[in-house]
Coordinates of N, CA and C in Angstrom, one line a residue:
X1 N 91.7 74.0 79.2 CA 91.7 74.3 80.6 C 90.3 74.6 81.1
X2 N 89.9 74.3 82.4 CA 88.5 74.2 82.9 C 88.3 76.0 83.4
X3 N 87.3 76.1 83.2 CA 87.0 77.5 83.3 C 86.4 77.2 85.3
X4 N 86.7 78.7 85.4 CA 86.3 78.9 87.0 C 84.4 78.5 87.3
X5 N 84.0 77.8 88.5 CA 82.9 77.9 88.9 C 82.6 79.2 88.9
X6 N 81.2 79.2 88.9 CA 80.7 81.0 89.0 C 80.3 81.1 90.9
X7 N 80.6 82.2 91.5 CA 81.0 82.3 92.8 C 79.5 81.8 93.7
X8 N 79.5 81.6 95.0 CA 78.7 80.9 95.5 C 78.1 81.9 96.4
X9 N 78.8 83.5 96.4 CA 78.6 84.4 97.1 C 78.3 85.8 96.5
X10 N 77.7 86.8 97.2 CA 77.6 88.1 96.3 C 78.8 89.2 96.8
X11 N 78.6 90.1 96.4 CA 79.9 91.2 96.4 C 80.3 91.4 97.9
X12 N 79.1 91.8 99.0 CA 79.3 91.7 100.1 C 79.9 91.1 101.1
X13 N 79.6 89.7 100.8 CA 80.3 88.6 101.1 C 81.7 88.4 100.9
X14 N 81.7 88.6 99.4 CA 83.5 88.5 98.9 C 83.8 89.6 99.5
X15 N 83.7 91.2 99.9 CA 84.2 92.2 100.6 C 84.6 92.1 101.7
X16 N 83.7 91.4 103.1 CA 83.8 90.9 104.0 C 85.4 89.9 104.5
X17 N 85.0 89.0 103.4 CA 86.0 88.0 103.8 C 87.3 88.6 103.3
X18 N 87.4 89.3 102.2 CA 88.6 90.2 101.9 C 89.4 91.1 103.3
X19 N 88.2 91.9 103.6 CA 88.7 92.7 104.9 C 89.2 92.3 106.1
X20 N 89.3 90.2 106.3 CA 89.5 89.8 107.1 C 90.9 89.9 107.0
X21 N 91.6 89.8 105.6 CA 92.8 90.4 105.7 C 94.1 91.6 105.6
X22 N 94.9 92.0 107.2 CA 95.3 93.1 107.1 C 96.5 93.3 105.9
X23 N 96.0 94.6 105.9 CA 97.2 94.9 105.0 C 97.7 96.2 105.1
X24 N 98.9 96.3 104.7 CA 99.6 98.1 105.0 C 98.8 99.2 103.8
X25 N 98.9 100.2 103.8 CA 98.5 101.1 103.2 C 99.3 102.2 102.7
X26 N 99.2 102.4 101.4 CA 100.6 103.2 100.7 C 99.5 104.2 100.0
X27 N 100.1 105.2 99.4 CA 100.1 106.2 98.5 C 101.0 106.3 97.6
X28 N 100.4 106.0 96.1 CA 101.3 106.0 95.2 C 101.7 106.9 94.3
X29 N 102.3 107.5 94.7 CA 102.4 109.0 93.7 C 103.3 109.1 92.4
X30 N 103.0 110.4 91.4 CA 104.0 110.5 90.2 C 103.7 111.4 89.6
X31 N 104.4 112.0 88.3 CA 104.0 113.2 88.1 C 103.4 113.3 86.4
X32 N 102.4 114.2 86.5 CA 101.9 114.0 84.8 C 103.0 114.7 83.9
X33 N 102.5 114.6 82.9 CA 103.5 115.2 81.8 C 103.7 117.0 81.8
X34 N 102.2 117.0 82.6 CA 102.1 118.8 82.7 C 102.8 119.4 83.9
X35 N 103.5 118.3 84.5 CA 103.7 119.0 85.7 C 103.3 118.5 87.4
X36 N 101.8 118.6 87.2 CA 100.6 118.3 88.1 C 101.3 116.6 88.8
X37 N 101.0 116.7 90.3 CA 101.7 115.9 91.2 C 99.9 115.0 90.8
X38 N 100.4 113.8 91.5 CA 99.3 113.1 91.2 C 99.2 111.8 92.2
X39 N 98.8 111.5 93.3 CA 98.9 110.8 94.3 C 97.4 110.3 94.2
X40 N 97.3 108.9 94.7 CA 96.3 108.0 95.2 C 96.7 106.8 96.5
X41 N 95.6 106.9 97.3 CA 95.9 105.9 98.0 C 95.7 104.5 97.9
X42 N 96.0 103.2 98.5 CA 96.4 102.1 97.9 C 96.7 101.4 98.7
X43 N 95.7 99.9 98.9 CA 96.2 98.9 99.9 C 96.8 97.5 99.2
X44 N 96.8 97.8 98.2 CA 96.6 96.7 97.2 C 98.4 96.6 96.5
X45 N 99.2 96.7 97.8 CA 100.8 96.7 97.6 C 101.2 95.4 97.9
X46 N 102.2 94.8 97.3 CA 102.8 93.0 97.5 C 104.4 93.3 96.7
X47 N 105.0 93.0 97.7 CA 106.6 92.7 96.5 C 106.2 90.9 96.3
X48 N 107.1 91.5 94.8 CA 106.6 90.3 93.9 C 108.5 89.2 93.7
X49 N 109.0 90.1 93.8 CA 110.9 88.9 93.5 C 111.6 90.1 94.6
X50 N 112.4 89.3 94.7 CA 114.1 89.9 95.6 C 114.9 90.4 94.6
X51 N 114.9 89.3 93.5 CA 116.2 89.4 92.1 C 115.4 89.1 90.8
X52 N 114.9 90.3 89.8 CA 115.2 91.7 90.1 C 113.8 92.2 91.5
X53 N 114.7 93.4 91.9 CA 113.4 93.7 93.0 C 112.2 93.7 92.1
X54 N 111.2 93.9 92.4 CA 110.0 93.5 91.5 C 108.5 94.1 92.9
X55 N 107.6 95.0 93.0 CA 106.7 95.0 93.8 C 105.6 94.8 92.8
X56 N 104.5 95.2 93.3 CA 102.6 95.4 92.5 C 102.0 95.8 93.6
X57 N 100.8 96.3 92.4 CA 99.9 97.5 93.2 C 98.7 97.4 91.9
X58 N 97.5 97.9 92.0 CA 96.4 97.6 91.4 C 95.7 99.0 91.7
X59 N 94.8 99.7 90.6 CA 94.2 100.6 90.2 C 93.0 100.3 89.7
X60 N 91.7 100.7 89.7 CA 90.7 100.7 89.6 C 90.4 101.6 88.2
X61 N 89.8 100.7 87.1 CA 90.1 101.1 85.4 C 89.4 102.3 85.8
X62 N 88.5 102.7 86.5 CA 87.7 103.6 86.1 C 87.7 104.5 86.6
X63 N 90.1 104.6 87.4 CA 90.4 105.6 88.3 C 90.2 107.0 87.1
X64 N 90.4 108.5 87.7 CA 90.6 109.1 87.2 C 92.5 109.2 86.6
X65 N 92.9 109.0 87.4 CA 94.4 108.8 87.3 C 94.9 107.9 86.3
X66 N 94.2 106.7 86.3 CA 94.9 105.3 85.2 C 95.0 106.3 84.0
X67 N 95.1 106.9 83.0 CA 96.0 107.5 81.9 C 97.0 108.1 82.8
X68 N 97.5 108.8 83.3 CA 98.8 109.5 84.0 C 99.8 107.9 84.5
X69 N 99.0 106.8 85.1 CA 99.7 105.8 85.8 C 100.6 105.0 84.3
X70 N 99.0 104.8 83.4 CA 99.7 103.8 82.8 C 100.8 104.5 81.5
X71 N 100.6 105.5 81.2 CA 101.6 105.7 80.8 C 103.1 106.7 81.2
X72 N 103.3 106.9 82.5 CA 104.2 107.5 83.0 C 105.3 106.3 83.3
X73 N 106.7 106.2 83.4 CA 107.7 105.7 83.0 C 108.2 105.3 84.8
X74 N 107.5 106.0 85.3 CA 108.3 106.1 87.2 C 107.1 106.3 88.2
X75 N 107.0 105.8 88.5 CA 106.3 105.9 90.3 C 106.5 105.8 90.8
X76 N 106.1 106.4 92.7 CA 106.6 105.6 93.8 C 105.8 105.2 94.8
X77 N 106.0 104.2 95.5 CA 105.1 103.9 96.6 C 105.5 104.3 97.9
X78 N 105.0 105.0 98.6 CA 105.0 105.4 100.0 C 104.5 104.5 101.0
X79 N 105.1 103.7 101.7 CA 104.5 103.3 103.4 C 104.4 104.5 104.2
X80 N 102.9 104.2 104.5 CA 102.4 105.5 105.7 C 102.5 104.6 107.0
X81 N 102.4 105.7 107.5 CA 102.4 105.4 109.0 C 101.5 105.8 109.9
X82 N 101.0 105.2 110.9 CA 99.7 104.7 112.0 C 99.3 106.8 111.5
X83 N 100.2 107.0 112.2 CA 100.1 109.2 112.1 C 99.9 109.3 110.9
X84 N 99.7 109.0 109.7 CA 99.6 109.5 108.5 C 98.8 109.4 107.9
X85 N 97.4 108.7 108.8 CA 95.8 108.8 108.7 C 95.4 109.7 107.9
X86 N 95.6 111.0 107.8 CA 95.1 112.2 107.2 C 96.1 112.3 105.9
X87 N 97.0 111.5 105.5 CA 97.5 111.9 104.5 C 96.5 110.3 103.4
X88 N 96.3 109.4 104.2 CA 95.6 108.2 103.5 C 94.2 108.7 103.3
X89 N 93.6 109.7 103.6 CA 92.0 110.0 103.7 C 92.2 110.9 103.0
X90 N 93.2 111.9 102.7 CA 93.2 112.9 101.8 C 93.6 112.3 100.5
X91 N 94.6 111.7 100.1 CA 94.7 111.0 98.7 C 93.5 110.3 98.1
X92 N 93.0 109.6 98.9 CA 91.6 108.6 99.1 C 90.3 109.6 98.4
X93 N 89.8 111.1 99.0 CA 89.3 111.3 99.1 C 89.3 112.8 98.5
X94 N 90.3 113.5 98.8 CA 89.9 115.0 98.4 C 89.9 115.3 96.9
X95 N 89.4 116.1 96.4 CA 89.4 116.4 95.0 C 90.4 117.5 94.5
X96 N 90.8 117.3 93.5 CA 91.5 119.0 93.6 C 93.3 118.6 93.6
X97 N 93.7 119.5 94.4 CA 95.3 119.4 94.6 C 95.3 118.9 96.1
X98 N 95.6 117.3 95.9 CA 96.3 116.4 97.4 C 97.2 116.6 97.5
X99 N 97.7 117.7 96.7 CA 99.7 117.7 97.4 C 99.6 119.0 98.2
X100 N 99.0 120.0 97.9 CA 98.3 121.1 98.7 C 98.9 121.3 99.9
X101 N 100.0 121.9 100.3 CA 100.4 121.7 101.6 C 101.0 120.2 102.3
X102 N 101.4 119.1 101.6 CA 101.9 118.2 101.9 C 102.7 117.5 101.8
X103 N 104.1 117.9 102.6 CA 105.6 117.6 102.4 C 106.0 116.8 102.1
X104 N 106.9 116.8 101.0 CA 107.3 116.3 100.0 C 108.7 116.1 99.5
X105 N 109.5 115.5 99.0 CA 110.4 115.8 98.5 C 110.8 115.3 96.9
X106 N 111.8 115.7 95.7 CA 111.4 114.6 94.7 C 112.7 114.1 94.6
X107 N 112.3 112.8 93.9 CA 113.1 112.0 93.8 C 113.8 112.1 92.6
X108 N 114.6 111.1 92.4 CA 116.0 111.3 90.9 C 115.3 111.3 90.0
X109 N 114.2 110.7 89.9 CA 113.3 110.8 88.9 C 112.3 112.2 88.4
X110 N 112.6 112.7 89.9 CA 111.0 113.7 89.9 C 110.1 113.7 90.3
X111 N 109.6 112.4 91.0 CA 108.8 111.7 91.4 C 108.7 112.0 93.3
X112 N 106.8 112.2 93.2 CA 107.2 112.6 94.7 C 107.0 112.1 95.7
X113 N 108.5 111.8 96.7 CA 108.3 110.9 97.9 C 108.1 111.7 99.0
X114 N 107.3 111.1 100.2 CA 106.1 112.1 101.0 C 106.9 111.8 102.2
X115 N 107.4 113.0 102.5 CA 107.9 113.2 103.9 C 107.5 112.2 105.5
X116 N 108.3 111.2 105.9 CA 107.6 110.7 107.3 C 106.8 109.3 106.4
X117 N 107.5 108.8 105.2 CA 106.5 107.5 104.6 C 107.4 106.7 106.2
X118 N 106.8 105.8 106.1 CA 108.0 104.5 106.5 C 108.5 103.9 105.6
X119 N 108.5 103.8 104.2 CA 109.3 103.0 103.6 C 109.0 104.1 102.3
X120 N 109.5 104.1 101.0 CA 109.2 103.8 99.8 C 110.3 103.5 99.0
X121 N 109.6 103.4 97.5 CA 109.9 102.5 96.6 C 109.8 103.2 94.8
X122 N 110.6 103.5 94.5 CA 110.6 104.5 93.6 C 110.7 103.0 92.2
X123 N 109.9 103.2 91.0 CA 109.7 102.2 90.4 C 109.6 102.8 89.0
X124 N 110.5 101.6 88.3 CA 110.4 102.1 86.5 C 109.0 101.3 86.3
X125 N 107.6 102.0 85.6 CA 106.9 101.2 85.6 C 106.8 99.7 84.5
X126 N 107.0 99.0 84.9 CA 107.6 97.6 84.4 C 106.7 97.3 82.8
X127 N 105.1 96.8 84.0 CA 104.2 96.4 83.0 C 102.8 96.4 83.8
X128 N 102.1 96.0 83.0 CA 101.1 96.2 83.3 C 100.0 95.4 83.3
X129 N 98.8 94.5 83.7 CA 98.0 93.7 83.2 C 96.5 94.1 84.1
X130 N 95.6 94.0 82.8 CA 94.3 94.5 83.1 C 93.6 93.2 83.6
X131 N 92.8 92.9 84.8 CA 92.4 92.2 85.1 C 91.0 92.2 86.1
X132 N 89.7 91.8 85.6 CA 88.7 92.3 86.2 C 88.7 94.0 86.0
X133 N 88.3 94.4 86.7 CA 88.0 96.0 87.4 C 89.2 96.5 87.8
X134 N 90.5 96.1 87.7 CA 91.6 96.4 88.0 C 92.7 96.6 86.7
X135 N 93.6 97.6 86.8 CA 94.8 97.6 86.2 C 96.2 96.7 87.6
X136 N 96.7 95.5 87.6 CA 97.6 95.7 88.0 C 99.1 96.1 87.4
X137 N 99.8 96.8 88.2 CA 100.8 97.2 87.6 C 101.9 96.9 88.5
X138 N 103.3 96.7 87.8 CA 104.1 95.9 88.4 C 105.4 96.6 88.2
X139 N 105.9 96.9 89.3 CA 107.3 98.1 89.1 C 108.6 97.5 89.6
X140 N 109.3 97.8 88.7 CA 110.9 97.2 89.2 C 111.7 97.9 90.3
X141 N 111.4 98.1 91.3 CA 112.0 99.2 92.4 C 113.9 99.5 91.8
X142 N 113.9 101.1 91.9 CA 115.3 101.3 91.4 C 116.1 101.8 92.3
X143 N 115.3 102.7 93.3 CA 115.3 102.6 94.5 C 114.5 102.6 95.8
X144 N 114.8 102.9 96.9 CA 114.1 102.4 97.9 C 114.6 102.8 99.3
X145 N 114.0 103.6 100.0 CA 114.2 104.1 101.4 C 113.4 103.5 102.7
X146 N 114.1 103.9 103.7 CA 113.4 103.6 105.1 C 112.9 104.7 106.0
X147 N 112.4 104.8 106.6 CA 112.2 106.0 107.4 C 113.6 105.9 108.8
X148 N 114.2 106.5 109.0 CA 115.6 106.4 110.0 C 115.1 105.7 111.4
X149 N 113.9 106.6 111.8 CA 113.1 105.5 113.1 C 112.0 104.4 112.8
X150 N 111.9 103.5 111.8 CA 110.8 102.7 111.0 C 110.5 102.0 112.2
X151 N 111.8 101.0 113.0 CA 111.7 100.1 114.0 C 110.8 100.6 115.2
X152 N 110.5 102.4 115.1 CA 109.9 102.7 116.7 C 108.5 103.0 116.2
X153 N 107.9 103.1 114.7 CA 106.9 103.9 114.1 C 106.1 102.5 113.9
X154 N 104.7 102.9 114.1 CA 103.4 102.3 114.0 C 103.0 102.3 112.3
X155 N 102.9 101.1 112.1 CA 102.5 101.2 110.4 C 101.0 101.1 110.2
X156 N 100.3 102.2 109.1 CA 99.3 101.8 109.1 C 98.8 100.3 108.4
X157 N 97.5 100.8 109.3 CA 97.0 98.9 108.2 C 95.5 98.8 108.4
X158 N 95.2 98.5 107.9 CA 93.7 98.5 107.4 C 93.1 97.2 107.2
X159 N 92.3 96.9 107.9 CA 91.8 95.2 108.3 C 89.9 95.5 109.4
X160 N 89.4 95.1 108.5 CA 87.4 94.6 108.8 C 86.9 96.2 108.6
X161 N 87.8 96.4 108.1 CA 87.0 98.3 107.0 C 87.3 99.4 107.7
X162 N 88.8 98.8 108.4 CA 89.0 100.5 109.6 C 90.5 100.1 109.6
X163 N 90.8 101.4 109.7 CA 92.6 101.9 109.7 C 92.8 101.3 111.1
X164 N 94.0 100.8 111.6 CA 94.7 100.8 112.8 C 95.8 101.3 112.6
X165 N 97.1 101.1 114.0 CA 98.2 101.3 114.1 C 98.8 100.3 114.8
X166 N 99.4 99.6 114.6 CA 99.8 98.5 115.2 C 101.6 98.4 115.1
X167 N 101.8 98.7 116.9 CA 103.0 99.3 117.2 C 103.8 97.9 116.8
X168 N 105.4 97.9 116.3 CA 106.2 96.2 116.2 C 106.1 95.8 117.7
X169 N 106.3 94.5 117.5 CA 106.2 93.7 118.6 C 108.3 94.0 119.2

């Protein structure tokens, strides 16, 4: 098999053209072995089959989190919403305890799903493949909720390196 050209562009460039497209933005949370809640945020969400449900999501090797992710048995992914700006900048960003005041509830698993997501997706973690600078990981959804008003709620999304809200048509 022919191996790839080497790219014609530098990091900047590939960034750029990346950001041209939108995507939703989740928080993926779960719990360590000690207890300790453990959330990051994440734009890098795609369902992958219908039958079996099947999503992915991708982690950066050099997260602090990747030991808790790749060997914990359950995760879940949260859809935030356009309002949930400060919960995407806090997972994103603060050091310490991101659960700190931020409602929660757990799931059959134990696993914690975040009050006001628009969607999640509670996941046995399937498998795993290391690729580039990334772990992707690939979860069998076991279950899976909506938010009761999703149809009236602005989803976040993130497109040319800035969060929007973008109400359904």
């Amino acid at each position: 098999m022919k191996r790839a050209s080497p790219p014609n562009f530098d990091v900047a460039a590939f960034r750029r053209a990346l950001g041209q497209f939108a995507t939703g933005v989740t928080v993926i949370t779960t719990r360590a072995p000690s207890g300790q809640l453990i959330g990051i945020t994440a734009s890098s969400f795609n369902s992958v089959s219908l039958n079996p449900p099947l999503v992915l999501w991708s982690l950066a090797t050099k997260s602090a989190s990747m030991p808790v992710f790749q060997m914990n048995s359950h995760y879940v992914v949260n859809v935030l919403a356009a309002e949930q700006l400060d919960l995407c900048n806090r997972f994103a960003t603060v050091k310490g305890d991101r659960f700190a005041g931020v409602s929660h509830a757990a799931s059959d698993t134990g696993m914690p799903v975040l009050d006001g997501a628009l969607a999640w997706f509670e996941c046995h973690n399937r498998s795993r493949y290391e690729e580039g600078d990334h772990v992707i990981f690939v979860g069998e959804v076991e279950r899976c909720g909506v938010h009761p008003n999703a149809d009236e709620i602005a989803p976040l999304i993130f497109h040319g390196g800035a969060f929007h809200g973008v109400k359904p048509l």
